Amino acid sequence: MLETGVRIRFNRAQLVAFSRASHLRFRRRLGDLLVDCFAEARGAARADVDARVATTCVRAARYGFESEQDVAIFVALAWLLGENFDTRVARIRALLADGRLDVDDKAEQLAEYLRTDVSESGHHGE
């Protein structure tokens, strides 16, 4: 690595702008994934897919999910089970409300639910 001795400083507004741009790119990639994987998303207006992804990302953040992988799992479940899966599906509602589990444990259990209950069985909630 070439060491130049030059330090770059960013002000708070620049950091906020970088963060927003990063989140926007991530949400766009999630929308692309949904369109690639789900016929319903392919048939929807892209603006509708993007709006649904944005709304679901906000819901995921309310539960403390921050990593791209954790948010993507939450978005996939919302797409498969319906937007209100987190309050409608009893097992998931109980998991998300369990104060004994940290966010990483909750994310892993949601991933397992996606792999087993949804992906393998075709189960769609309840």
mmCIF file of C-alpha atoms in Angstrom:
data_model
loop_
_atom_site.group_PDB
_atom_site.id
_atom_site.type_symbol
_atom_site.label_atom_id
_atom_site.label_comp_id
_atom_site.label_asym_id
_atom_site.label_seq_id
_atom_site.Cartn_x
_atom_site.Cartn_y
_atom_site.Cartn_z
ATOM 1 C CA MET A 1 0.000 0.000 0.000
ATOM 2 C CA LEU A 2 1.290 3.459 -0.884
ATOM 3 C CA GLU A 3 1.457 5.744 2.139
ATOM 4 C CA THR A 4 0.930 9.361 1.138
ATOM 5 C CA GLY A 5 0.557 10.915 4.551
ATOM 6 C CA VAL A 6 -2.637 12.610 3.356
ATOM 7 C CA ARG A 7 -5.617 12.363 5.661
ATOM 8 C CA ILE A 8 -9.104 12.905 4.432
ATOM 9 C CA ARG A 9 -11.646 14.383 6.784
ATOM 10 C CA PHE A 10 -15.352 14.152 6.282
ATOM 11 C CA ASN A 11 -17.841 16.395 7.973
ATOM 12 C CA ARG A 12 -21.019 15.025 9.505
ATOM 13 C CA ALA A 13 -23.190 15.989 6.517
ATOM 14 C CA GLN A 14 -20.890 14.094 4.170
ATOM 15 C CA LEU A 15 -20.974 10.998 6.376
ATOM 16 C CA VAL A 16 -24.771 11.148 6.509
ATOM 17 C CA ALA A 17 -24.882 11.463 2.709
ATOM 18 C CA PHE A 18 -22.551 8.457 2.301
ATOM 19 C CA SER A 19 -24.680 6.435 4.704
ATOM 20 C CA ARG A 20 -27.912 7.293 2.888
ATOM 21 C CA ALA A 21 -26.347 6.424 -0.460
ATOM 22 C CA SER A 22 -25.147 3.104 0.918
ATOM 23 C CA HIS A 23 -28.604 2.267 2.301
ATOM 24 C CA LEU A 24 -30.217 3.232 -0.996
ATOM 25 C CA ARG A 25 -27.848 0.967 -2.955
ATOM 26 C CA PHE A 26 -28.567 -1.888 -0.549
ATOM 27 C CA ARG A 27 -32.335 -1.451 -0.862
ATOM 28 C CA ARG A 28 -31.949 -1.362 -4.646
ATOM 29 C CA ARG A 29 -30.015 -4.659 -4.562
ATOM 30 C CA LEU A 30 -32.737 -6.191 -2.408
ATOM 31 C CA GLY A 31 -35.347 -5.075 -4.926
ATOM 32 C CA ASP A 32 -33.273 -6.614 -7.722
ATOM 33 C CA LEU A 33 -33.117 -9.873 -5.775
ATOM 34 C CA LEU A 34 -36.876 -9.933 -5.248
ATOM 35 C CA VAL A 35 -37.487 -9.282 -8.948
ATOM 36 C CA ASP A 36 -35.067 -12.082 -9.847
ATOM 37 C CA CYS A 37 -36.592 -14.584 -7.420
ATOM 38 C CA PHE A 38 -40.318 -13.902 -7.304
ATOM 39 C CA ALA A 39 -42.786 -13.758 -10.170
ATOM 40 C CA GLU A 40 -45.009 -11.430 -8.128
ATOM 41 C CA ALA A 41 -42.167 -8.927 -7.886
ATOM 42 C CA ARG A 42 -41.399 -9.231 -11.603
ATOM 43 C CA GLY A 43 -45.006 -8.375 -12.351
ATOM 44 C CA ALA A 44 -45.108 -5.377 -10.027
ATOM 45 C CA ALA A 45 -44.065 -1.838 -10.838
ATOM 46 C CA ARG A 46 -40.475 -1.335 -9.733
ATOM 47 C CA ALA A 47 -41.477 1.704 -7.696
ATOM 48 C CA ASP A 48 -43.896 -0.506 -5.732
ATOM 49 C CA VAL A 49 -41.206 -3.131 -5.095
ATOM 50 C CA ASP A 50 -38.764 -0.426 -3.974
ATOM 51 C CA ALA A 51 -41.351 1.156 -1.674
ATOM 52 C CA ARG A 52 -42.153 -2.201 -0.090
ATOM 53 C CA VAL A 53 -38.448 -2.924 0.427
ATOM 54 C CA ALA A 54 -37.899 0.499 2.019
ATOM 55 C CA THR A 55 -40.854 0.063 4.387
ATOM 56 C CA THR A 56 -39.736 -3.423 5.359
ATOM 57 C CA CYS A 57 -36.164 -2.263 5.990
ATOM 58 C CA VAL A 58 -37.540 0.286 8.459
ATOM 59 C CA ARG A 59 -39.504 -2.468 10.206
ATOM 60 C CA ALA A 60 -36.364 -4.628 10.401
ATOM 61 C CA ALA A 61 -34.419 -1.749 11.937
ATOM 62 C CA ARG A 62 -37.075 -1.369 14.641
ATOM 63 C CA TYR A 63 -36.189 -4.892 15.776
ATOM 64 C CA GLY A 64 -32.500 -4.019 15.804
ATOM 65 C CA PHE A 65 -31.509 -5.758 12.572
ATOM 66 C CA GLU A 66 -28.641 -3.822 11.019
ATOM 67 C CA SER A 67 -26.469 -6.151 8.955
ATOM 68 C CA GLU A 68 -27.342 -6.534 5.295
ATOM 69 C CA GLN A 69 -27.794 -10.281 5.733
ATOM 70 C CA ASP A 70 -30.201 -9.910 8.661
ATOM 71 C CA VAL A 71 -32.241 -7.237 6.901
ATOM 72 C CA ALA A 72 -32.327 -9.307 3.697
ATOM 73 C CA ILE A 73 -33.719 -12.297 5.609
ATOM 74 C CA PHE A 74 -36.385 -10.083 7.175
ATOM 75 C CA VAL A 75 -37.302 -8.655 3.748
ATOM 76 C CA ALA A 76 -37.458 -12.140 2.190
ATOM 77 C CA LEU A 77 -39.775 -13.347 4.943
ATOM 78 C CA ALA A 78 -41.963 -10.275 4.521
ATOM 79 C CA TRP A 79 -42.195 -10.933 0.797
ATOM 80 C CA LEU A 80 -43.034 -14.622 1.265
ATOM 81 C CA LEU A 81 -45.323 -14.374 4.290
ATOM 82 C CA GLY A 82 -46.803 -10.918 3.864
ATOM 83 C CA GLU A 83 -45.807 -7.497 5.065
ATOM 84 C CA ASN A 84 -47.145 -7.983 8.599
ATOM 85 C CA PHE A 85 -45.614 -11.430 9.112
ATOM 86 C CA ASP A 86 -43.766 -10.146 12.168
ATOM 87 C CA THR A 87 -47.011 -9.470 14.026
ATOM 88 C CA ARG A 88 -49.274 -12.035 12.316
ATOM 89 C CA VAL A 89 -47.201 -15.249 12.506
ATOM 90 C CA ALA A 90 -47.323 -16.297 16.164
ATOM 91 C CA ARG A 91 -43.956 -18.077 16.242
ATOM 92 C CA ILE A 92 -42.160 -15.104 14.707
ATOM 93 C CA ARG A 93 -44.026 -12.568 16.843
ATOM 94 C CA ALA A 94 -42.952 -14.467 19.984
ATOM 95 C CA LEU A 95 -39.358 -14.740 18.769
ATOM 96 C CA LEU A 96 -39.072 -11.024 18.039
ATOM 97 C CA ALA A 97 -40.580 -10.127 21.421
ATOM 98 C CA ASP A 98 -38.311 -12.463 23.404
ATOM 99 C CA GLY A 99 -36.129 -10.195 25.547
ATOM 100 C CA ARG A 100 -33.830 -13.090 26.492
ATOM 101 C CA LEU A 101 -32.484 -13.287 22.926
ATOM 102 C CA ASP A 102 -30.092 -10.793 21.416
ATOM 103 C CA VAL A 103 -30.552 -9.544 17.871
ATOM 104 C CA ASP A 104 -28.009 -12.018 16.463
ATOM 105 C CA ASP A 105 -29.901 -14.973 17.943
ATOM 106 C CA LYS A 106 -33.175 -13.629 16.591
ATOM 107 C CA ALA A 107 -31.650 -13.166 13.141
ATOM 108 C CA GLU A 108 -30.293 -16.719 13.144
ATOM 109 C CA GLN A 109 -33.677 -18.123 14.144
ATOM 110 C CA LEU A 110 -35.394 -16.115 11.392
ATOM 111 C CA ALA A 111 -32.854 -17.485 8.912
ATOM 112 C CA GLU A 112 -33.572 -21.010 10.117
ATOM 113 C CA TYR A 113 -37.319 -20.376 9.813
ATOM 114 C CA LEU A 114 -36.759 -19.193 6.243
ATOM 115 C CA ARG A 115 -34.640 -22.259 5.400
ATOM 116 C CA THR A 116 -36.906 -24.858 6.969
ATOM 117 C CA ASP A 117 -40.467 -23.706 7.470
ATOM 118 C CA VAL A 118 -40.761 -21.559 4.371
ATOM 119 C CA SER A 119 -38.279 -22.828 1.797
ATOM 120 C CA GLU A 120 -38.602 -26.567 2.310
ATOM 121 C CA SER A 121 -42.275 -26.914 3.156
ATOM 122 C CA GLY A 122 -43.734 -24.066 1.157
ATOM 123 C CA HIS A 123 -45.367 -22.910 4.405
ATOM 124 C CA HIS A 124 -46.670 -19.377 4.172
ATOM 125 C CA GLY A 125 -47.404 -18.318 7.717
ATOM 126 C CA GLU A 126 -49.759 -18.935 10.627
#
